Every structure is written in structure tokens, then in C-alpha cells.
Coordinates of C-alpha atoms and ligand atoms in Angstrom, one line a residue:
M10 CA 16.8 5.7 -4.5
S11 CA 19.4 6.7 -1.9
S12 CA 17.1 9.3 -0.2
S13 CA 14.6 6.7 0.0
T14 CA 16.9 4.5 2.4
S15 CA 16.2 6.8 5.4
S16 CA 12.1 7.2 5.6
Q17 CA 11.1 4.2 3.6
G18 CA 13.2 2.1 5.9
V19 CA 10.9 2.7 9.0
V20 CA 8.0 2.6 6.9
D21 CA 9.1 -0.9 5.8
R22 CA 9.9 -1.8 9.6
V23 CA 6.6 -0.7 11.1
Q24 CA 4.7 -2.6 8.4
S25 CA 7.0 -6.0 8.7
F26 CA 6.8 -5.7 12.3
V27 CA 3.0 -5.6 12.0
S28 CA 2.9 -8.3 9.7
E29 CA 5.2 -10.5 11.5
N30 CA 3.0 -10.0 14.7
K31 CA -0.4 -10.7 12.8
R32 CA -0.5 -13.7 14.2
A33 CA 0.1 -12.8 17.8
I34 CA -2.4 -10.0 16.8
L35 CA -5.1 -12.3 15.4
I36 CA -4.8 -15.2 18.0
G37 CA -3.4 -13.7 21.1
T38 CA -5.8 -10.8 21.6
A39 CA -8.9 -12.1 20.3
A40 CA -12.0 -10.4 19.3
A41 CA -11.9 -6.8 18.7
L42 CA -8.5 -7.3 17.7
V43 CA -9.7 -10.3 15.4
A44 CA -11.5 -7.5 13.5
I45 CA -8.5 -5.3 13.6
G46 CA -5.8 -7.9 13.2
G47 CA -8.0 -8.9 10.4
V48 CA -7.3 -5.6 8.6
A49 CA -3.6 -6.0 9.0
Y50 CA -3.9 -9.7 8.2
Y51 CA -5.6 -9.0 4.8
A52 CA -3.5 -5.8 4.1
S53 CA -0.2 -8.0 4.7
T54 CA -1.0 -11.3 3.2
S55 CA -2.3 -9.2 0.2
R56 CA 1.1 -7.7 -0.1
S57 CA 2.9 -10.7 0.0
G58 CA 2.8 -10.9 -4.2
G59 CA 4.4 -13.5 -5.9
N60 CA 2.6 -16.5 -7.5
E61 CA -1.0 -15.4 -6.8
G62 CA -1.9 -16.1 -10.2
D63 CA -1.1 -19.9 -9.6
S64 CA -3.3 -20.1 -6.4
E65 CA -6.0 -18.2 -8.1
K66 CA -6.0 -20.7 -10.9
G67 CA -5.8 -23.4 -8.5
E68 CA -8.9 -22.3 -7.0
R69 CA -10.7 -22.0 -9.9
K70 CA -10.0 -25.6 -10.9
K71 CA -11.1 -26.6 -7.4
D72 CA -14.3 -24.8 -7.8
K73 CA -14.8 -26.5 -11.3
K74 CA -14.6 -29.7 -9.9
K75 CA -16.6 -29.2 -6.9
N76 CA -19.5 -27.8 -9.3
K77 CA -19.0 -30.9 -11.3
K78 CA -19.7 -33.1 -8.6
R79 CA -22.9 -31.4 -7.7
K80 CA -24.0 -30.7 -11.4
T81 CA -26.4 -28.2 -10.1
V82 CA -25.6 -24.6 -10.2
K83 CA -23.1 -21.9 -10.8
D84 CA -24.0 -20.4 -7.3
K85 CA -22.4 -22.1 -4.8
D86 CA -24.5 -20.8 -2.0
G87 CA -27.9 -21.7 -3.9
P88 CA -31.0 -22.2 -2.1
I89 CA -31.0 -25.8 -2.3
L90 CA -28.4 -26.0 0.5
E91 CA -30.8 -23.9 3.0
E92 CA -34.3 -25.2 1.9
R93 CA -36.1 -28.7 2.4
A94 CA -37.7 -30.4 -0.7
P95 CA -41.2 -29.8 -1.1
K96 CA -43.7 -32.3 0.1
D97 CA -47.1 -30.8 -0.2
A98 CA -49.2 -32.1 -2.8
D99 CA -52.3 -30.0 -2.3
V100 CA -50.7 -26.9 -4.4
P101 CA -52.4 -24.7 -6.9
E102 CA -51.2 -25.3 -10.4
D103 CA -48.1 -23.6 -11.6
G104 CA -50.0 -21.7 -13.7
V105 CA -52.3 -20.1 -11.2
V106 CA -51.5 -16.4 -10.8
F107 CA -53.5 -14.5 -8.4
T108 CA -54.6 -10.9 -8.9
A109 CA -53.9 -8.3 -6.1
E110 CA -57.7 -8.2 -5.1
E111 CA -57.9 -12.0 -4.6
I112 CA -54.6 -12.1 -2.6
A113 CA -56.1 -9.3 -0.6
R114 CA -59.2 -11.3 0.1
M115 CA -57.2 -14.3 1.2
P116 CA -56.8 -15.0 5.1
T117 CA -53.4 -14.3 6.3
L118 CA -52.5 -18.0 7.2
E119 CA -53.7 -19.2 3.7
R120 CA -51.2 -16.4 2.2
S121 CA -48.3 -17.7 4.4
M122 CA -48.8 -21.3 3.2
L123 CA -49.2 -20.3 -0.3
A124 CA -46.1 -18.5 -0.6
A125 CA -44.2 -21.3 1.5
T126 CA -45.5 -23.8 -1.1
L127 CA -44.5 -21.3 -3.8
K128 CA -41.1 -21.0 -2.4
A129 CA -40.8 -24.9 -2.1
K130 CA -41.6 -25.3 -5.5
G131 CA -39.3 -22.9 -6.7
N132 CA -36.6 -24.4 -5.1
A133 CA -37.7 -27.7 -6.9
A134 CA -37.2 -25.6 -10.2
Y135 CA -33.8 -24.3 -9.2
Q136 CA -32.7 -27.9 -8.4
Q137 CA -33.7 -28.9 -11.8
R138 CA -31.9 -25.8 -13.1
K139 CA -35.2 -24.2 -14.4
F140 CA -34.3 -20.6 -13.5
N141 CA -36.9 -18.9 -15.2
T142 CA -39.6 -21.0 -13.5
A143 CA -38.1 -20.7 -10.3
I144 CA -38.0 -16.9 -10.6
D145 CA -41.6 -16.9 -11.3
L146 CA -42.5 -19.0 -8.4
Y147 CA -40.2 -16.9 -6.0
S148 CA -41.7 -13.7 -7.5
R149 CA -45.4 -15.1 -7.1
A150 CA -44.3 -16.2 -3.1
I151 CA -43.0 -12.5 -2.8
Q152 CA -46.5 -11.2 -4.2
V153 CA -48.7 -13.4 -2.0
T154 CA -46.8 -13.5 1.0
P155 CA -48.2 -11.5 4.1
K156 CA -44.6 -11.2 5.6
P157 CA -41.8 -11.2 3.1
E158 CA -39.3 -13.3 4.0
P159 CA -35.3 -12.6 3.1
V160 CA -34.9 -16.1 1.7
F161 CA -37.4 -15.5 -1.1
F162 CA -35.2 -12.6 -2.2
S163 CA -32.0 -14.4 -1.8
N164 CA -33.2 -17.4 -3.6
R165 CA -34.6 -15.4 -6.6
A166 CA -30.9 -13.6 -6.7
A167 CA -29.1 -17.0 -7.0
C168 CA -31.6 -17.7 -9.8
Y169 CA -30.5 -14.3 -11.7
V170 CA -26.7 -15.4 -11.0
N171 CA -27.7 -18.6 -12.9
M172 CA -29.0 -17.1 -16.2
S173 CA -26.8 -16.4 -18.9
P174 CA -25.6 -13.9 -19.1
P175 CA -26.1 -13.3 -15.2
E176 CA -28.4 -10.6 -14.2
Y177 CA -26.1 -9.1 -11.7
Q178 CA -28.1 -6.0 -11.0
K179 CA -31.1 -7.9 -10.1
V180 CA -29.1 -9.9 -7.9
V181 CA -27.8 -6.6 -6.4
E182 CA -31.5 -5.5 -6.1
D183 CA -33.0 -8.8 -4.4
C184 CA -29.9 -8.9 -1.9
D185 CA -30.6 -5.4 -1.2
M186 CA -34.0 -6.6 -0.1
A187 CA -33.1 -9.4 1.6
L188 CA -30.5 -7.6 3.7
S189 CA -33.1 -4.8 4.4
L190 CA -35.1 -7.8 6.1
D191 CA -32.2 -9.3 7.8
S192 CA -28.8 -7.5 7.7
G193 CA -27.1 -10.4 9.0
Y194 CA -27.9 -12.7 6.5
V195 CA -24.4 -13.9 5.2
K196 CA -25.3 -15.8 2.0
A197 CA -27.0 -12.6 0.8
L198 CA -24.3 -10.6 1.8
N199 CA -21.7 -12.9 0.0
R200 CA -24.1 -13.6 -3.0
R201 CA -24.5 -9.3 -3.4
A202 CA -20.6 -9.2 -3.2
T203 CA -19.9 -11.5 -6.0
A204 CA -22.6 -9.7 -8.1
L205 CA -21.1 -6.2 -7.3
E206 CA -17.6 -7.7 -8.0
A207 CA -18.7 -8.7 -11.3
L208 CA -20.0 -5.3 -11.9
E209 CA -17.0 -3.7 -11.0
Q210 CA -18.2 -1.9 -8.0
L211 CA -15.3 -2.9 -5.8
E212 CA -15.6 -0.8 -3.0
D213 CA -19.3 -1.9 -2.4
A214 CA -18.2 -5.6 -2.8
L215 CA -15.4 -5.4 -0.6
R216 CA -17.8 -4.0 2.0
D217 CA -19.9 -7.1 1.8
Y218 CA -17.2 -9.6 1.7
T219 CA -15.8 -8.0 4.8
A220 CA -19.0 -8.0 6.6
A221 CA -19.6 -11.7 5.4
T222 CA -16.2 -12.4 6.9
I223 CA -16.8 -10.8 10.4
L224 CA -20.0 -12.2 10.8
D225 CA -18.9 -15.6 10.0
K226 CA -16.1 -14.8 12.9
F227 CA -13.3 -15.3 10.2
Q228 CA -14.0 -19.0 9.6
N229 CA -15.1 -18.7 6.2
E230 CA -12.0 -19.0 3.8
A231 CA -13.6 -18.4 0.6
A232 CA -15.0 -15.0 1.8
A233 CA -11.5 -14.2 3.4
A234 CA -9.7 -14.9 0.0
S235 CA -12.4 -12.9 -1.5
V236 CA -11.7 -10.0 0.5
E237 CA -8.0 -10.3 -0.4
R238 CA -8.8 -10.6 -3.8
V239 CA -11.1 -7.5 -4.1
L240 CA -8.7 -5.5 -1.9
K241 CA -5.9 -6.1 -4.4
K242 CA -8.0 -5.1 -7.4
L243 CA -9.3 -2.2 -5.9
S244 CA -6.1 -0.8 -4.7
T245 CA -4.4 -1.4 -7.9
K246 CA -7.2 0.1 -9.9
K247 CA -7.4 3.0 -7.8
S248 CA -3.5 3.6 -7.9
E249 CA -3.8 3.6 -11.7
E250 CA -6.5 6.2 -11.7
I251 CA -4.5 8.3 -8.9
L252 CA -1.5 8.1 -10.7
S253 CA -2.7 8.9 -14.0
T254 CA -4.7 12.0 -12.9
R255 CA -2.8 13.3 -10.0
E256 CA -0.2 16.3 -11.1
R257 CA 3.2 15.3 -10.6
R258 CA 4.8 16.9 -7.7
L259 CA 7.8 17.2 -5.8
P260 CA 8.6 15.1 -2.8
S261 CA 9.1 16.7 0.8
H262 CA 12.0 19.0 1.3
M263 CA 13.6 16.4 3.4
F264 CA 13.6 13.7 0.8
I265 CA 14.8 16.1 -2.0
S266 CA 17.8 17.6 0.2
A267 CA 18.7 13.8 1.1
Y268 CA 18.5 13.1 -2.5
F269 CA 20.9 15.8 -3.8
G270 CA 22.8 15.6 -0.6
A271 CA 24.1 12.1 -2.1
F272 CA 25.8 14.0 -4.7
R273 CA 28.9 16.1 -3.9
P274 CA 28.7 19.7 -4.8
R275 CA 30.4 20.9 -8.1
P276 CA 31.4 24.4 -9.1
L277 CA 28.9 26.2 -11.2
P278 CA 29.8 26.2 -14.9
E279 CA 31.3 29.2 -16.0
L280 CA 29.2 31.3 -18.3
P281 CA 30.3 32.1 -21.7
A282 CA 31.6 35.8 -22.3
E283 CA 28.7 36.2 -24.8
H284 CA 25.9 35.0 -22.9
T285 CA 22.0 34.9 -23.1
T286 CA 19.0 35.5 -20.8
G287 CA 18.4 31.5 -20.7
D288 CA 22.3 31.1 -19.7
E289 CA 21.4 33.8 -16.9
T290 CA 18.4 32.1 -15.8
L291 CA 20.3 28.6 -15.5
I292 CA 23.0 30.1 -13.3
L293 CA 20.0 31.5 -11.1
G294 CA 18.3 28.0 -11.1
L295 CA 21.8 26.5 -10.0
Q296 CA 22.2 28.9 -7.0
A297 CA 18.7 28.4 -5.9
L298 CA 19.7 24.7 -5.9
A299 CA 22.8 25.5 -4.0
A300 CA 20.6 27.3 -1.5
A301 CA 18.3 24.3 -1.2
D302 CA 15.4 26.4 -2.5
Y303 CA 14.3 23.6 -4.6
V304 CA 10.8 25.1 -5.8
H305 CA 12.6 28.0 -7.4
A306 CA 15.5 25.9 -8.8
L307 CA 12.8 23.7 -10.7
T308 CA 11.1 26.8 -12.3
L309 CA 14.1 28.3 -13.2
V310 CA 15.7 25.2 -14.8
N311 CA 12.5 24.8 -16.7
E312 CA 12.5 28.7 -18.1
A313 CA 16.1 28.6 -18.8
I314 CA 15.4 25.8 -21.3
E315 CA 12.8 27.4 -23.0
Q316 CA 14.7 30.4 -23.2
G317 CA 17.5 28.5 -24.8
I318 CA 20.8 28.0 -23.5
S319 CA 23.8 29.0 -25.6
W320 CA 26.5 26.8 -24.8
D321 CA 26.9 22.7 -24.3
A322 CA 28.0 22.6 -20.9
G323 CA 25.2 24.8 -19.7
K324 CA 22.7 22.5 -21.9
A325 CA 24.1 19.7 -20.3
E326 CA 23.6 21.0 -16.8
A327 CA 20.5 22.2 -17.3
L328 CA 18.9 18.5 -18.8
N329 CA 20.8 16.8 -15.8
L330 CA 18.6 19.1 -13.2
R331 CA 15.5 18.7 -15.0
G332 CA 16.1 15.1 -15.2
T333 CA 16.5 15.0 -11.9
F334 CA 13.4 16.9 -10.8
K335 CA 11.2 14.7 -13.0
F336 CA 13.1 11.5 -11.3
L337 CA 12.2 12.8 -8.0
M338 CA 8.5 13.6 -9.4
T339 CA 8.5 9.8 -10.4
D340 CA 8.5 11.0 -14.0
V341 CA 11.3 8.2 -14.9
V342 CA 10.7 7.9 -18.5
G343 CA 10.8 12.0 -18.9
A344 CA 14.0 11.8 -16.4
K345 CA 15.7 9.2 -18.9
E346 CA 15.3 11.2 -21.7
D347 CA 16.8 14.3 -20.1
F348 CA 19.7 12.5 -18.8
L349 CA 20.5 10.7 -22.2
A350 CA 20.3 14.0 -23.8
S351 CA 22.6 15.8 -21.2
I352 CA 25.2 12.6 -21.7
E353 CA 24.9 13.3 -25.3
L354 CA 26.4 16.9 -24.8
A355 CA 28.7 16.4 -21.8
P356 CA 29.7 12.7 -21.8
S357 CA 32.4 13.1 -19.0
L358 CA 29.6 14.3 -16.4
T359 CA 29.9 11.4 -14.1
Q360 CA 26.8 12.6 -12.2
T361 CA 24.6 11.9 -15.1
W362 CA 26.0 8.4 -15.6
V363 CA 25.1 7.6 -12.0
K364 CA 21.6 9.1 -12.4
I365 CA 21.0 7.2 -15.7
A366 CA 22.3 4.1 -13.7
S367 CA 19.2 4.7 -11.1
V368 CA 16.7 5.3 -13.7
Y369 CA 17.6 1.6 -15.3
M370 CA 17.3 0.2 -11.7
E371 CA 14.1 1.6 -11.4
Q372 CA 12.9 0.0 -14.6
G373 CA 14.5 -3.4 -13.5
E374 CA 17.7 -3.3 -15.5
P375 CA 20.4 -4.1 -13.2
Q376 CA 22.8 -5.3 -16.2
K377 CA 22.3 -1.7 -17.8
T378 CA 22.8 -0.2 -14.4
F379 CA 26.2 -1.6 -14.0
E380 CA 27.2 -0.8 -17.2
C381 CA 26.5 3.1 -16.4
F382 CA 28.5 2.8 -13.5
E383 CA 31.4 1.3 -15.5
E384 CA 31.2 4.1 -18.2
A385 CA 31.4 7.0 -15.2
I386 CA 34.3 4.9 -13.6
K387 CA 35.9 5.4 -17.3
H388 CA 35.4 9.0 -17.2
N389 CA 36.5 9.6 -13.8
P390 CA 37.7 6.5 -11.6
D391 CA 38.2 8.7 -8.7
D392 CA 34.4 10.2 -8.4
P393 CA 33.5 9.1 -5.0
D394 CA 29.7 9.3 -5.9
I395 CA 30.1 6.6 -8.5
Y396 CA 31.0 4.1 -5.7
Y397 CA 28.9 5.3 -3.0
H398 CA 25.5 4.9 -5.6
R399 CA 26.8 1.5 -6.9
G400 CA 27.0 0.6 -3.1
Q401 CA 23.4 1.5 -2.9
V402 CA 22.2 -0.5 -6.0
L403 CA 24.1 -3.4 -4.5
F404 CA 22.9 -2.8 -1.0
I405 CA 19.3 -3.1 -2.5
M406 CA 20.4 -6.2 -4.1
N407 CA 21.3 -7.7 -0.9
E408 CA 25.0 -8.0 -2.2
F409 CA 26.1 -6.7 1.2
T410 CA 29.8 -7.6 1.0
E411 CA 30.4 -5.9 -2.6
A412 CA 28.1 -2.9 -1.3
A413 CA 30.6 -2.6 1.6
E414 CA 33.6 -2.6 -0.6
N415 CA 32.1 0.3 -2.8
Y416 CA 31.2 2.3 0.3
T417 CA 34.6 1.8 1.7
K418 CA 36.3 2.9 -1.9
S419 CA 33.8 6.0 -1.6
T420 CA 35.0 6.9 1.8
T421 CA 38.7 6.4 0.8
L422 CA 38.6 9.0 -1.9
D423 CA 36.4 11.4 0.1
D424 CA 35.6 10.8 4.0
Q425 CA 33.4 13.9 4.3
F426 CA 30.0 12.4 3.1
V427 CA 28.4 11.0 6.1
F428 CA 26.2 8.4 4.3
S429 CA 29.1 6.5 3.0
H430 CA 30.2 5.5 6.5
I431 CA 26.7 5.0 7.7
Q432 CA 25.7 2.7 4.7
L433 CA 29.0 1.0 5.1
A434 CA 28.2 0.1 8.7
V435 CA 24.7 -1.1 7.8
A436 CA 26.1 -3.0 4.9
Q437 CA 28.6 -5.0 7.8
Y438 CA 25.8 -5.4 9.8
K439 CA 23.7 -7.0 7.1
S440 CA 26.4 -9.3 5.9
G441 CA 26.8 -10.5 9.5
N442 CA 30.1 -8.8 10.4
L443 CA 28.6 -7.1 13.9
A444 CA 31.9 -6.4 15.2
N445 CA 33.3 -4.2 12.3
S446 CA 29.8 -2.7 11.9
M447 CA 30.0 -1.6 15.4
A448 CA 33.5 -0.4 15.0
T449 CA 32.6 1.9 12.0
F450 CA 29.4 3.2 13.7
R451 CA 31.7 4.2 16.8
R452 CA 34.2 5.8 14.3
T453 CA 31.5 7.7 12.3
L454 CA 30.0 9.0 15.7
K455 CA 33.3 10.3 16.7
A456 CA 34.0 11.9 12.9
F457 CA 30.6 13.5 12.8
P458 CA 29.8 14.4 16.5
Q459 CA 27.2 17.1 15.2
R460 CA 25.2 15.0 12.7
S461 CA 22.0 13.3 13.8
E462 CA 22.4 10.7 11.3
P463 CA 24.9 8.2 12.8
Q464 CA 23.1 8.5 16.2
N465 CA 19.8 7.6 14.7
Y466 CA 21.1 4.9 12.4
Y467 CA 23.1 3.6 15.0
G468 CA 20.1 3.4 17.2
E469 CA 18.1 1.6 14.6
L470 CA 20.8 -1.1 14.5
L471 CA 20.7 -1.4 18.4
L472 CA 16.9 -1.6 18.0
D473 CA 17.3 -4.5 15.7
Q474 CA 19.4 -6.1 18.4
Q475 CA 16.7 -5.3 20.9
R476 CA 19.1 -3.0 22.8
F477 CA 16.1 -1.1 23.7
Q478 CA 17.7 1.4 26.2
D479 CA 20.9 1.8 24.0
A480 CA 18.9 2.6 20.9
I481 CA 16.4 5.1 22.6
D482 CA 19.6 6.9 24.2
K483 CA 21.0 7.3 20.5
F484 CA 17.4 8.4 19.4
D485 CA 17.3 11.1 21.9
R486 CA 21.0 12.3 21.0
A487 CA 19.8 12.6 17.4
I488 CA 16.6 14.4 18.6
E489 CA 18.5 16.8 20.3
L490 CA 21.0 17.5 17.6
E491 CA 18.2 18.1 15.2
R492 CA 16.8 20.6 17.3
A493 CA 19.6 22.4 17.6
K494 CA 19.9 23.2 13.9
P495 CA 17.5 25.3 11.7
P496 CA 14.8 24.0 10.3
P497 CA 13.5 22.0 8.6
I498 CA 14.4 19.2 10.8
N499 CA 14.8 15.6 10.4
V500 CA 12.1 13.9 12.7
L501 CA 12.7 10.0 12.0
P502 CA 14.9 10.0 15.3
Q503 CA 11.4 10.6 16.8
V504 CA 9.6 8.2 14.9
N505 CA 12.2 5.6 15.6
K506 CA 12.1 6.5 19.2
G507 CA 8.2 5.9 19.3
L508 CA 8.6 2.5 17.5
A509 CA 11.4 1.4 20.0
L510 CA 9.0 2.2 22.7
Y511 CA 6.3 0.3 21.4
Q512 CA 8.4 -2.7 20.8
W513 CA 9.8 -2.6 24.4
K514 CA 7.0 -1.6 26.3
Q515 CA 4.1 -1.9 24.3
D516 CA 3.6 1.5 25.3
I517 CA 1.4 2.7 22.8
G518 CA 0.8 6.1 24.3
A519 CA 4.2 7.2 24.2
A520 CA 4.7 6.1 20.8
E521 CA 2.0 7.8 19.6
R522 CA 2.9 11.1 21.2
C523 CA 6.4 10.5 19.6
C524 CA 4.6 10.4 16.3
Q525 CA 2.4 13.4 16.7
E526 CA 5.5 15.5 17.5
A527 CA 7.4 14.2 14.7
L528 CA 4.0 15.4 12.5
R529 CA 4.2 18.8 14.0
A530 CA 7.6 19.4 12.9
D531 CA 7.3 17.6 9.6
P532 CA 3.7 17.2 8.3
E533 CA 5.0 15.1 5.3
C534 CA 6.8 12.6 7.5
E535 CA 5.4 9.3 5.7
A536 CA 6.9 7.2 8.2
A537 CA 5.1 9.2 11.0
V538 CA 2.1 9.0 9.4
A539 CA 2.3 5.1 8.5
T540 CA 3.4 4.4 12.2
L541 CA 0.3 6.3 13.4
A542 CA -1.9 4.7 11.1
Q543 CA -0.9 1.0 12.4
L544 CA -0.9 2.3 16.1
S545 CA -4.3 3.5 15.8
L546 CA -5.7 0.4 14.1
Q547 CA -4.3 -2.0 17.1
Q548 CA -6.0 0.0 19.5
G549 CA -9.4 -0.2 17.4
K550 CA -9.3 3.6 16.8
I551 CA -10.7 2.9 13.3
E552 CA -11.7 6.2 12.3
Y553 CA -8.0 7.8 12.9
A554 CA -6.6 5.1 11.5
L555 CA -8.4 5.6 8.1
E556 CA -7.6 9.1 8.2
M557 CA -3.7 8.4 8.6
F558 CA -3.9 5.8 5.7
E559 CA -5.5 8.3 3.6
R560 CA -3.0 10.7 4.3
Q561 CA -0.2 7.9 3.6
S562 CA -1.9 7.5 0.2
E563 CA -1.6 11.1 -0.4
L564 CA 1.8 11.0 0.6
A565 CA 2.9 8.1 -1.3
R566 CA 5.2 8.7 -4.3
S567 CA 5.7 5.3 -6.0
E568 CA 3.2 3.0 -7.2
P569 CA 4.1 0.1 -4.8
E570 CA 3.9 2.6 -1.9
L571 CA 0.7 3.8 -3.1
I572 CA -0.8 0.3 -3.5
N573 CA 0.2 -0.5 0.0
A574 CA -1.2 2.5 1.7
L575 CA -4.4 2.0 -0.6
T576 CA -4.6 -1.5 0.6
Y577 CA -4.9 -0.5 4.3
Q578 CA -7.2 2.4 3.6
Y579 CA -9.8 0.4 1.9
A580 CA -9.5 -2.5 4.3
T581 CA -10.0 -0.3 7.0
A582 CA -12.8 1.5 5.3
A583 CA -14.9 -1.5 5.1
Q584 CA -14.0 -2.5 8.5
L585 CA -15.4 1.1 9.8
D586 CA -18.5 0.5 7.4
F587 CA -19.2 -2.5 9.4
M588 CA -19.1 -1.1 12.7
K589 CA -21.6 1.3 11.6
H590 CA -23.9 -1.2 10.1
Y591 CA -23.8 -3.7 12.7
P592 CA -23.0 -1.8 15.9
E593 CA -24.2 -4.9 18.1
M594 CA -21.5 -7.1 16.5
A595 CA -18.9 -4.4 17.1
G596 CA -19.8 -4.1 20.7
Q597 CA -20.0 -7.7 21.1
L598 CA -16.5 -7.9 19.6
S599 CA -14.9 -5.4 21.6
Q600 CA -16.3 -7.1 24.8
M601 CA -14.9 -10.2 24.1
A602 CA -11.7 -8.7 23.6
R603 CA -11.9 -7.0 27.0
M604 CA -12.3 -10.4 28.5
A605 CA -9.6 -12.3 26.9
Ligands
LIG705 C1 31.9 -2.8 -6.2 O1 31.1 -3.3 -7.0 C2 31.3 -3.9 -8.1 C3 30.2 -4.4 -8.9 O2 29.6 -5.5 -8.0 C4 32.5 -5.0 -7.9 O3 32.7 -5.8 -9.2 C5 33.7 -4.4 -7.2 O4 34.5 -5.3 -6.9 C6 33.3 -3.6 -6.0 N1 34.2 -3.1 -5.2 C7 34.7 -2.0 -5.7 C8 35.8 -1.7 -4.7 O5 34.5 -1.1 -6.6

């Protein structure tokens, strides 16, 4: 949790910047960007969450009412809307069916007229809700016509929608035919999309709804709402699939070291005089941890527990460490088990209480979270870690004043941990105490002249105040300090600089270069990937944007992060698909954009 303040912050800001500007993107830059902004628009509104259940219900109610009024058919796009009523009297009897030979002998004109008549009769039958008859009539129209018309198939599809149960597979097949004859047939697109959605072929449904929305120039609200709905279903479903099958893995080195960095180092536990192999393995694991060799630390601690640890204090350490790794690998339940077992063996290990607090926070139980902090304080009221982490929880809950008090307490107990100072300054800023915040930052810059973090976060705060040049100066200083140290380097200042250049001068090229450079140094920097994705999207580099969103999905750790990345990924993919299938439209859109 504490560690996520760093990189997650940037990602959030990138995305909120984009969503705050979505109107501007949508309205201001017109067509090609309509399409592009459209993606950002769907994605950001679908992220808003909240009372979607209600609105959906509301919509359904509305639909019902509409249907009652029309009293006709289930499918709102039924053929009645597009067809005139039959008027010819001289039509063959309904029962007359021609053989293939008879049809072949008929003159073309006669066949056309016959087809038109059959279609008209089909429409009449449809209106009377005689769907089987209508299907038969449309089928015969298809059989006799010398030149198949898309409407024959689309109308027959409408009948299949109205069968009970609806025959969605046939709807799809007929719409396929209709669309192969006229790819811009919006009604058929919407109809096929509905069927595909019902068949749970969500990716295909999204592709069709997206195309329908763009072809309608974003005027059709129902289609736009469908895009959002399917996008949400699709990303939620995919996210579940991915998370249930993906092997749990450690986050980036930067992330892990930030997490462990938020706990003050403790001396190694003392080995008992008579010790086992497991005991020795544990000590090796803790040494690997101290050397920031996390992969080995993880393997060794697992091994130690398997081999068996002979003394309670050692076991408690081991369980604490294994639980921490599980927590980092988003196995919250497993982490909790280990932490609780650890606290059972060593109730005075305040670190474990603090970590259990994080678990409860993760599980949405703030009450229990605070009880754990209280318990930790009972065991050691002078442990600065407790107050820092309680500050973090309060910060997340937007309780900035209390958060600031807790950070201050942490710094009075130990003033060597740079993040308590930084977080204090940020909490003061968030609670509207600008002067104090600036003073805290200036003090922190002076106290930690070799650390990049105060520079970076001070820069963020300046950026928030739109003091662009000052912000960039701080980011530059942070970049310089990071370059001076041995790798791995923290590339966040680089990404921030890019974002600042973009917000200040709309210099997309420079922003991209900053992010690319960041990625070269740290290919797992989610903030850089997310920013690049958004920047590419805004320039219409859809393919590259898609690549970046896919990468963002790979890097995403938690479920909300993954759903968010997948939402953008699928929205972008659907749009790319549109541009491939409707190149004329894509060209037209970008031309309009250039003129705007
Ligand atoms: C820290 O937060 C707790 C819980 O909200 C609050 O009761 C306390 O007053 C704050 N300050 C200190 C110094 O602990």
C-alpha cells in the first residue's frame, strides 16, 4: 500500500488528466479525435462505477415501456421501421413455392418484383408478430431474388430475435450476410451485436457496437451505452480469467524495495545454539533480503519453512517474510494466514501487526485496520513504522489532518525515513495547508540532499499548481540524482517530466521521449507504459497505443488496475478493428480532424 503511492499516483494522474480533458478531446478536436477521444471517453466513464446497476434497471424499465407502447416486437430495430406496408394485390398465394428450375426460367425483372412482394408480405407478417411466416417469406424472397439485398437478411434476423427462445446463432448468420452485402448497415451491426452479446461473444459484440457507434458519428446513445456495458462485462470477465490462471509473481524490483523500505531494518534474529538446516536457510534468506536480492530471499524463506525452523522467534520471522511476499504477489488471503500465525508466535513483533492492518485495509475493513495499529502501539508505542503506516491508511481515506499528525509523530521518533517527511508535506498540501507543506518540502530537500524522492514529489506538487518551469527543474534534479546512483534507478521523475511538458506545452513528442527513456531504464515502469498509451491514443497511433495497453494489462497487479487497463485495451482494439474494416471512414475522420 505504502509503496503504491509512488507509481500508482502517476498512473492515476495520467488517467484523470485524460478523463478530465475528455470533453475537450471529444468536442475540441473533432473527428479523428472523436474516434480517439471516444475510446478514452468510454473507458473513463465506464470506470466511474457507482450506481450503474440502478441506471441499467432504469433503462430496462424505459425499454419495457417503449415496447408496450409499440406493442409490436422485441427487437427495437425491427424491419417495420424501414419498410413500407405492402400494397400490391397481385401477389402469388402464400403457399406458392417455386423450384430452382422455375426460378431460373423466370425473367430477371419478374424475379425482382416477386422478391419485393415477398419481402413486403414478410414485413406485414412481422408486424402481426407472425414470425415463422415472416421467416418463410423472407427466405423465399432470398431464394427468388436475382440480386440479394441486405435488408432481406437483416429482416429475417429480426424475426429470429423474436423467436422464443431467440435463435441468436441464426441472427448472427443473417447479419453476416447482410453486412457482407453492405458493411455500413448500422441496423444489422446493432442487431448482430445484440445477438453476439447474448451468445457471450463479447469481443465480437464490442467490435460491432463500436463500429455502429462510430458510423452513427456518436449520435446513437443506446449504442454508446452498449459499448460501455459490453466493455465493462468483457474486461471484468477477462480480468477474472487472467487472475485465476496467471501465476502469481513478484512486482518490479522498484516496487518491492519501496515496500520493504517503508519498514525500518531490524537486526537479524539470533540463531539458537543448536540449530537446524532450516534455521540456517532462514538466516540466508534474511541476508538476501537485506542485500535486496528479493528473488533469493523468497526462495530461501519458502525452503526454510519446508525444512523446518526450530525456534519460535525464527518461525515468526519466516512467516512474516513469507506473508509479505504473498502480500506483494496480491495473495491477500494467504498473506493474512501467515501474518496471523506469525503474530501467534511473536505477539510483540509490531511489524506484523502493521502488515495485518494493511491486509484488513485491502479487504475493506478499516475498523479492524485501526485495531491492529492500536495493538501494535500497545506492544511498542515508540515504533515509528506504526505511525507512518497509520498515516498511509488515513491518507488513503482522505483524512489528511490526522494523517499529517501521524507522519509528524513518526518523524519525531525517527527523522531518517525520507517518506514520512514527503508524505507529511503532501498531506499538508491536501488538507489545504500550502505554506506548511512548502516549508516541510524545503526542510526535507535540505535534510536529504542526495535523495531524488523529495525533488520528485515536490515537483509533482508544483506541477499541480501549474508552476511548470519550477516543476521541471525539480524533476531534472531528481533525474540527475537517480543517474548518479547504481541501478536500478527510479524512473518516475522522467515520466513526470514528460507529463509536465505535455500539460504545459502540449509537447507530445517530448513527453513521449521522456517516457521512452524511462522505459529503457525500467521496462516494468507501469507509469511510463500507461502514459505512453494515452499519449499515443491522443495522436491516433492506435496500434502502438494498443500495444502499450496490452503491456499495461500484463504489468497490472491488482484487479482494479487490471480491469482498467483491459478496458482501454479492448476499447482500442475494437477501434483498430473498425479502422481496418472501414478504411474509407477512418480516412474521412482524420481528414475532418485536420480541417478542424
Ligand atoms: C493518528 O491517527 C489516529 C487514528 O485516526 C488518531 O487517533 C491520532 O490522534 C493521530 N495522531 C497521532 C499522533 O497518533
